[in-house]
Short mmCIF file of C-alpha atoms and ligand atoms in Angstrom, two decimals:
data_model
loop_
_atom_site.label_atom_id
_atom_site.label_comp_id
_atom_site.label_asym_id
_atom_site.label_seq_id
_atom_site.Cartn_x
_atom_site.Cartn_y
_atom_site.Cartn_z
CA MET A 95 83.87 81.95 -21.48
CA ALA A 96 86.59 84.28 -23.19
CA ALA A 97 86.36 87.86 -24.24
CA SER A 98 87.55 88.76 -27.64
CA ARG A 99 91.21 89.68 -27.96
CA PRO A 100 91.76 92.94 -29.56
CA PRO A 101 94.53 92.71 -32.23
CA GLN A 102 97.78 94.16 -30.78
CA VAL A 103 99.10 97.42 -32.27
CA GLN A 104 102.32 95.72 -33.67
CA GLU A 105 100.34 93.14 -35.83
CA LEU A 106 97.99 96.06 -37.00
CA LEU A 107 101.09 98.03 -37.89
CA ALA A 108 102.64 95.04 -39.65
CA GLU A 109 99.39 94.81 -41.69
CA ALA A 110 99.10 98.32 -42.41
CA ARG A 111 102.66 98.70 -43.72
CA ARG A 112 102.22 95.81 -45.98
CA ALA A 113 99.02 97.13 -47.66
CA PHE A 114 100.61 100.50 -47.95
CA ARG A 115 103.87 99.13 -49.68
CA GLU A 116 101.35 96.88 -52.08
CA GLU A 117 99.56 99.96 -52.85
CA PHE A 118 102.17 102.69 -53.30
CA GLY A 119 105.28 100.95 -53.83
CA ALA A 120 107.26 102.39 -50.93
CA GLU A 121 107.55 102.27 -47.13
CA PRO A 122 105.25 104.63 -45.10
CA GLU A 123 107.18 107.66 -43.29
CA LEU A 124 104.61 107.97 -40.51
CA ALA A 125 102.11 105.78 -38.39
CA VAL A 126 99.63 107.02 -35.81
CA SER A 127 97.12 105.18 -33.65
CA ALA A 128 93.78 106.21 -31.94
CA PRO A 129 91.96 104.42 -29.47
CA GLY A 130 88.35 103.55 -29.14
CA ARG A 131 86.68 104.62 -25.94
CA VAL A 132 84.01 103.61 -23.59
CA ASN A 133 82.09 106.01 -21.30
CA LEU A 134 81.97 104.98 -17.74
CA ILE A 135 79.42 107.43 -16.79
CA GLY A 136 78.13 110.95 -18.06
CA GLU A 137 75.80 110.17 -21.04
CA HIS A 138 74.13 112.70 -22.94
CA THR A 139 75.83 115.46 -21.02
CA ASP A 140 78.66 116.42 -23.04
CA TYR A 141 76.58 118.47 -25.54
CA ASN A 142 74.95 119.89 -22.31
CA GLN A 143 78.32 121.51 -21.22
CA GLY A 144 78.22 118.75 -18.57
CA LEU A 145 80.72 116.19 -17.27
CA VAL A 146 81.84 113.02 -18.73
CA LEU A 147 84.02 110.16 -17.48
CA PRO A 148 85.26 107.79 -20.42
CA MET A 149 88.55 105.81 -20.64
CA ALA A 150 90.45 105.18 -23.71
CA LEU A 151 90.49 101.35 -24.93
CA GLU A 152 93.06 99.02 -26.27
CA LEU A 153 91.23 98.72 -29.48
CA VAL A 154 92.75 101.09 -31.85
CA THR A 155 92.33 102.51 -35.35
CA LEU A 156 95.83 102.64 -37.06
CA LEU A 157 96.83 104.83 -39.73
CA VAL A 158 100.12 104.87 -41.82
CA GLY A 159 100.98 107.48 -44.39
CA SER A 160 103.47 109.58 -46.43
CA PRO A 161 103.55 113.26 -47.68
CA ARG A 162 103.00 113.71 -51.36
CA THR A 163 103.98 116.77 -53.48
CA ASP A 164 101.26 116.78 -56.10
CA GLY A 165 98.34 118.26 -53.97
CA LEU A 166 96.43 115.08 -53.94
CA VAL A 167 95.29 112.88 -50.99
CA SER A 168 95.30 109.19 -51.57
CA LEU A 169 93.35 107.07 -49.13
CA LEU A 170 93.17 103.38 -48.86
CA THR A 171 91.24 101.48 -46.23
CA THR A 172 91.48 97.95 -45.32
CA SER A 173 88.76 96.72 -42.69
CA LYS A 174 87.81 93.33 -41.65
CA ASP A 175 84.12 94.10 -42.44
CA ALA A 176 84.79 94.85 -46.19
CA ASP A 177 85.75 92.00 -48.53
CA GLU A 178 88.06 94.19 -50.47
CA PRO A 179 90.18 97.38 -49.61
CA GLN A 180 88.43 100.49 -50.55
CA ARG A 181 90.30 103.53 -52.22
CA LEU A 182 89.51 107.30 -53.01
CA GLN A 183 91.57 109.99 -54.20
CA PHE A 184 90.93 113.68 -54.15
CA PRO A 185 92.73 116.93 -54.23
CA LEU A 186 93.71 118.94 -51.07
CA PRO A 187 91.34 121.70 -50.35
CA THR A 188 92.58 125.18 -51.17
CA VAL A 189 91.17 128.73 -50.23
CA HIS A 190 89.12 128.53 -53.41
CA ARG A 191 87.93 125.09 -53.18
CA SER A 192 86.64 123.17 -50.13
CA LEU A 193 85.97 119.29 -49.65
CA GLU A 194 82.56 118.26 -49.49
CA PRO A 195 80.91 115.19 -47.80
CA GLY A 196 79.66 112.69 -50.26
CA THR A 197 80.06 108.99 -51.09
CA PRO A 198 82.07 106.91 -50.24
CA ARG A 199 80.70 107.63 -46.93
CA TRP A 200 83.84 105.95 -45.00
CA ALA A 201 85.83 108.81 -46.19
CA ASN A 202 83.83 111.80 -44.88
CA TYR A 203 85.06 112.08 -41.49
CA VAL A 204 88.74 111.93 -42.84
CA LYS A 205 87.72 114.40 -45.53
CA GLY A 206 86.24 116.75 -42.62
CA VAL A 207 89.40 116.53 -40.54
CA ILE A 208 91.38 117.43 -43.52
CA GLN A 209 89.24 120.34 -44.34
CA HIS A 210 89.05 121.97 -41.00
CA TYR A 211 92.76 120.98 -39.82
CA PRO A 212 94.35 124.28 -40.65
CA ASP A 213 92.21 126.04 -38.18
CA SER A 214 93.57 123.70 -35.19
CA GLY A 215 95.98 124.87 -32.54
CA ALA A 216 96.37 123.20 -28.98
CA ILE A 217 95.04 119.88 -28.18
CA ALA A 218 91.57 121.19 -27.00
CA ALA A 219 91.38 123.21 -30.42
CA ARG A 220 92.43 119.83 -32.29
CA ALA A 221 89.71 118.07 -30.63
CA GLN A 222 87.08 120.86 -31.58
CA VAL A 223 88.39 120.36 -35.20
CA CYS A 224 87.61 116.67 -35.20
CA GLN A 225 84.14 117.53 -33.69
CA ARG A 226 83.49 120.06 -36.54
CA ALA A 227 84.17 117.14 -38.88
CA GLU A 228 81.88 115.06 -37.34
CA HIS A 229 79.07 117.81 -37.48
CA SER A 230 79.80 118.87 -41.11
CA PHE A 231 80.87 115.90 -42.81
CA ALA A 232 79.83 112.88 -40.92
CA GLY A 233 76.34 114.67 -40.00
CA VAL A 234 76.28 113.91 -36.44
CA PRO A 235 75.83 116.77 -33.97
CA CYS A 236 77.82 115.19 -31.17
CA GLY A 237 79.51 116.53 -28.18
CA ILE A 238 83.31 116.81 -27.44
CA MET A 239 83.84 113.68 -25.42
CA ASP A 240 85.03 111.21 -28.10
CA GLN A 241 87.61 113.61 -29.42
CA LEU A 242 88.99 114.60 -26.08
CA ILE A 243 89.39 111.09 -24.64
CA ALA A 244 90.81 110.06 -27.87
CA LEU A 245 93.56 112.59 -27.57
CA LEU A 246 94.18 112.74 -24.00
CA GLY A 247 93.38 109.08 -22.55
CA GLN A 248 96.27 107.73 -20.56
CA LYS A 249 96.90 104.20 -19.59
CA GLY A 250 95.52 103.11 -16.38
CA HIS A 251 93.32 106.05 -16.06
CA ALA A 252 89.71 107.36 -16.66
CA LEU A 253 89.47 111.05 -17.65
CA LEU A 254 86.87 113.32 -16.02
CA ILE A 255 86.12 115.89 -18.74
CA ASP A 256 84.19 119.11 -17.78
CA CYS A 257 82.77 119.92 -21.24
CA ARG A 258 82.23 123.57 -20.31
CA SER A 259 85.62 124.72 -19.54
CA LEU A 260 87.18 121.62 -21.47
CA GLU A 261 89.35 121.08 -18.31
CA THR A 262 90.06 117.40 -17.76
CA SER A 263 91.46 115.41 -14.95
CA LEU A 264 92.81 111.97 -14.83
CA VAL A 265 91.24 109.56 -12.25
CA PRO A 266 93.27 106.31 -11.61
CA LEU A 267 91.65 103.10 -12.60
CA SER A 268 94.42 100.44 -12.49
CA ASP A 269 93.24 98.06 -9.87
CA PRO A 270 94.29 94.53 -10.91
CA LYS A 271 91.11 93.39 -8.91
CA LEU A 272 88.70 95.43 -10.98
CA ALA A 273 87.64 94.84 -14.52
CA VAL A 274 85.57 96.85 -16.99
CA LEU A 275 83.61 94.73 -19.34
CA ILE A 276 82.36 95.76 -22.55
CA THR A 277 79.38 93.97 -24.11
CA ASN A 278 78.30 94.76 -27.69
CA SER A 279 74.77 94.02 -28.28
CA ASN A 280 75.48 93.78 -31.92
CA VAL A 281 72.25 95.49 -32.82
CA ARG A 282 72.01 99.21 -33.78
CA HIS A 283 68.53 100.58 -34.31
CA SER A 284 68.35 103.21 -37.00
CA LEU A 285 66.26 105.37 -35.06
CA GLY A 286 69.31 106.62 -33.18
CA SER A 287 70.51 108.73 -35.97
CA SER A 288 67.21 110.88 -35.91
CA GLU A 289 66.79 110.69 -32.02
CA TYR A 290 70.15 112.18 -31.07
CA PRO A 291 69.83 115.57 -32.67
CA LEU A 292 66.30 115.56 -31.54
CA ARG A 293 67.38 115.02 -28.02
CA ARG A 294 69.94 117.68 -28.39
CA ARG A 295 67.22 120.20 -29.52
CA GLN A 296 65.14 119.31 -26.75
CA CYS A 297 67.77 119.88 -24.26
CA GLU A 298 68.69 123.22 -25.82
CA GLU A 299 64.90 124.24 -25.69
CA VAL A 300 64.55 123.64 -21.97
CA ALA A 301 67.70 125.57 -21.26
CA ARG A 302 66.38 128.44 -23.29
CA ALA A 303 62.95 128.39 -21.73
CA LEU A 304 64.65 128.51 -18.17
CA GLY A 305 66.70 131.39 -19.21
CA LYS A 306 70.07 129.53 -18.93
CA GLU A 307 72.92 129.04 -21.57
CA SER A 308 72.84 125.14 -21.21
CA LEU A 309 71.46 122.56 -18.57
CA ARG A 310 74.90 122.68 -16.97
CA GLU A 311 73.64 126.00 -15.53
CA VAL A 312 70.24 124.38 -14.07
CA ARG A 313 69.98 122.81 -10.58
CA LEU A 314 67.32 120.25 -9.97
CA GLU A 315 65.40 122.60 -7.92
CA GLU A 316 65.28 125.21 -10.52
CA LEU A 317 64.02 122.56 -13.18
CA GLU A 318 61.33 121.52 -10.64
CA ALA A 319 60.20 125.20 -10.09
CA GLY A 320 60.14 125.82 -13.94
CA ARG A 321 58.30 122.55 -14.72
CA GLU A 322 55.41 124.61 -16.11
CA LEU A 323 57.68 126.47 -18.54
CA VAL A 324 58.61 123.13 -20.47
CA SER A 325 56.93 120.27 -22.17
CA LYS A 326 56.47 117.10 -20.10
CA GLU A 327 59.04 115.30 -22.15
CA GLY A 328 61.55 118.29 -22.06
CA PHE A 329 61.24 118.06 -18.24
CA ARG A 330 62.10 114.45 -18.34
CA ARG A 331 65.17 114.98 -20.84
CA ALA A 332 66.40 117.75 -18.71
CA ARG A 333 65.92 115.65 -15.50
CA HIS A 334 68.29 113.06 -16.91
CA VAL A 335 70.84 115.52 -17.78
CA VAL A 336 70.88 117.46 -14.62
CA GLY A 337 70.96 114.32 -12.73
CA GLU A 338 73.52 112.56 -14.91
CA ILE A 339 75.96 115.69 -14.31
CA GLN A 340 75.67 115.13 -10.53
CA ARG A 341 76.19 111.37 -10.88
CA THR A 342 79.17 111.87 -12.91
CA ALA A 343 80.91 114.12 -10.22
CA GLN A 344 79.94 111.70 -7.60
CA ALA A 345 81.15 108.86 -9.61
CA ALA A 346 84.64 110.33 -10.42
CA ALA A 347 84.95 110.93 -6.52
CA ALA A 348 83.85 107.46 -5.61
CA LEU A 349 86.32 106.02 -8.22
CA SER A 350 89.10 108.00 -6.70
CA ARG A 351 88.68 106.62 -3.14
CA GLY A 352 88.30 103.21 -4.44
CA ASP A 353 84.40 102.89 -3.53
CA TYR A 354 83.50 100.69 -6.44
CA ARG A 355 80.11 99.77 -4.99
CA ALA A 356 78.96 103.36 -4.92
CA PHE A 357 80.46 103.90 -8.33
CA GLY A 358 78.25 100.86 -9.54
CA ARG A 359 75.14 102.06 -8.04
CA LEU A 360 75.53 105.44 -9.87
CA MET A 361 76.04 103.40 -13.06
CA VAL A 362 72.70 101.64 -12.65
CA GLU A 363 70.80 104.87 -11.76
CA SER A 364 72.39 106.41 -14.95
CA HIS A 365 70.99 103.32 -16.81
CA TYR A 366 67.59 103.81 -15.60
CA SER A 367 67.54 107.41 -16.13
CA LEU A 368 68.76 107.04 -19.83
CA ARG A 369 65.87 104.18 -20.11
CA ASP A 370 62.94 106.03 -18.58
CA ASP A 371 63.68 109.90 -18.71
CA TYR A 372 65.97 110.06 -21.61
CA GLU A 373 64.52 107.19 -23.58
CA VAL A 374 67.38 105.95 -25.58
CA SER A 375 67.93 102.55 -24.43
CA CYS A 376 66.26 99.45 -26.02
CA SER A 377 65.07 96.06 -25.04
CA GLU A 378 68.54 94.40 -25.82
CA LEU A 379 70.62 96.93 -23.76
CA ASP A 380 68.22 96.59 -20.94
CA GLN A 381 68.38 92.68 -21.08
CA LEU A 382 72.34 93.01 -20.99
CA VAL A 383 72.18 95.32 -18.04
CA GLU A 384 69.92 93.14 -16.06
CA ALA A 385 71.63 90.06 -16.71
CA ALA A 386 74.92 91.51 -15.64
CA LEU A 387 73.47 93.00 -12.51
CA SER A 388 72.27 89.49 -11.35
CA VAL A 389 75.88 88.14 -11.14
CA PRO A 390 77.66 88.11 -7.77
CA GLY A 391 80.69 90.36 -8.08
CA VAL A 392 79.19 92.86 -10.50
CA TYR A 393 79.33 96.33 -9.09
CA GLY A 394 77.24 98.08 -11.72
CA SER A 395 76.18 98.07 -15.51
CA ARG A 396 74.93 100.57 -17.83
CA MET A 397 74.30 101.33 -21.68
CA THR A 398 76.98 103.42 -22.88
CA GLY A 399 77.21 105.71 -25.75
CA GLY A 400 74.55 107.37 -27.86
CA GLY A 401 72.06 104.36 -27.31
CA PHE A 402 69.49 102.60 -29.54
CA GLY A 403 71.90 99.66 -29.65
CA GLY A 404 75.76 99.48 -29.28
CA CYS A 405 77.18 98.50 -26.03
CA THR A 406 76.80 98.25 -22.23
CA VAL A 407 79.72 98.98 -19.84
CA THR A 408 79.97 96.74 -16.77
CA LEU A 409 82.30 97.34 -13.65
CA LEU A 410 83.07 94.18 -11.89
CA GLU A 411 85.38 92.21 -9.84
CA ALA A 412 87.97 90.75 -12.22
CA SER A 413 87.34 87.36 -10.79
CA ALA A 414 83.73 87.45 -11.72
CA ALA A 415 84.33 88.20 -15.59
CA SER A 416 84.06 84.77 -16.88
CA ARG A 417 80.82 83.88 -15.04
CA THR A 418 79.36 87.18 -15.87
CA MET A 419 79.93 86.69 -19.68
CA GLN A 420 78.66 83.15 -19.49
CA HIS A 421 75.46 84.49 -17.78
CA ILE A 422 74.91 87.32 -20.17
CA GLN A 423 75.19 85.14 -23.08
CA GLU A 424 72.79 82.78 -21.58
CA GLN A 425 70.10 85.62 -20.73
CA TYR A 426 70.50 87.57 -23.85
CA SER A 427 68.04 86.95 -26.88
CA GLY A 428 70.70 87.95 -29.30
CA THR A 429 74.51 87.27 -29.55
CA ALA A 430 76.79 89.37 -27.59
CA THR A 431 80.42 90.18 -28.01
CA PHE A 432 82.65 90.60 -25.13
CA TYR A 433 85.76 93.01 -24.66
CA LEU A 434 87.61 93.34 -21.37
CA SER A 435 90.01 96.34 -21.90
CA GLN A 436 92.41 98.14 -19.43
CA ALA A 437 92.29 101.84 -19.62
CA ALA A 438 94.69 102.68 -22.37
CA ASP A 439 96.65 105.66 -23.86
CA GLY A 440 95.31 108.28 -26.12
CA ALA A 441 96.27 108.85 -30.00
CA LYS A 442 100.06 108.58 -30.50
CA VAL A 443 102.71 108.82 -33.13
CA LEU A 444 104.41 105.03 -33.44
CA CYS A 445 107.78 104.26 -34.12
CA LEU A 446 108.66 102.75 -37.55
C1 GLA B 865 77.66 109.94 -29.06
C2 GLA B 865 78.36 111.08 -29.19
C3 GLA B 865 79.23 111.79 -27.92
C4 GLA B 865 77.90 111.71 -26.87
C5 GLA B 865 77.18 110.19 -26.54
C6 GLA B 865 76.12 110.44 -25.56
O1 GLA B 865 78.61 108.84 -28.65
O2 GLA B 865 79.25 111.01 -30.14
O3 GLA B 865 79.51 112.91 -28.17
O4 GLA B 865 77.10 112.72 -26.83
O5 GLA B 865 76.69 109.80 -27.93
O6 GLA B 865 76.90 110.47 -24.29
#
């Protein structure tokens, strides 16, 4: 069984240049690419000032463009999911007039980045600007993981991010005997959009009740000792976060010394904690994880990202990839899609 092959950057670039030329009657002057990401471990810890360990993927979003002099922004998006290219034109924001989110929804994030961009500085500040765009234009009160890995990812490495200090360190991940398999459940339960902000609030409430700035400052013993100060549900949410931050530190250390078995065990603990304490998994993700775990050569598997659908990530021997995909597909009640990706580079300007 074969994983889907991501379109190559050069193919996407040729397609984008063609679309630009047809729309604007000229060649674009600039091209940039930004990767997708998968989080290996450290889930729902970023907005708690904790640790995360994502890697950038070979799947990219590609953008071509040229400056214009009339104060307008023209956007054209071509996507395999939409039948027709989509267009939008709007004036650049000024000190007197800000951009606002609205319809079409696909443009909101782009507008948000344009609106906030003048405030950006160094790389971390640029990531923060994109995070603000998510908060105020896309309506997702996300942490800083996605933006930092998209900017700082490096080929052959995962990235350990300390979301409190914004310090990052690269962890080598290029052993040819090892593979990272991403399995898309192809379901997305709408519950996710309301549960995400709710989880964030619950975590903040527990931290406050314990007199701490964030759950990053809380040790497991302190949480246990303060059990009476928080709700039962709040306690379980916080237990996930506090444990997950510890697991992420341990997993980064395990990966550095090539101990894939230890890494895999931590991934599985992470999944069970997300399922039972944080309650952001769903039956489809649980099925995919259990199916993966029953295949020899699989080190570990877990849901990845916000939850309530989306993908799982599995660490396995490269030689076990084909039989793992086969087995997952046989066991899964839905239709899964597979991606095998190396750890790739972060956002970059491409040569035209
Ligand atoms: C979403 C958010 C991230 C992070 C994850 C959960 O993907 O965008 O900031 O909070 O959920 O780990």
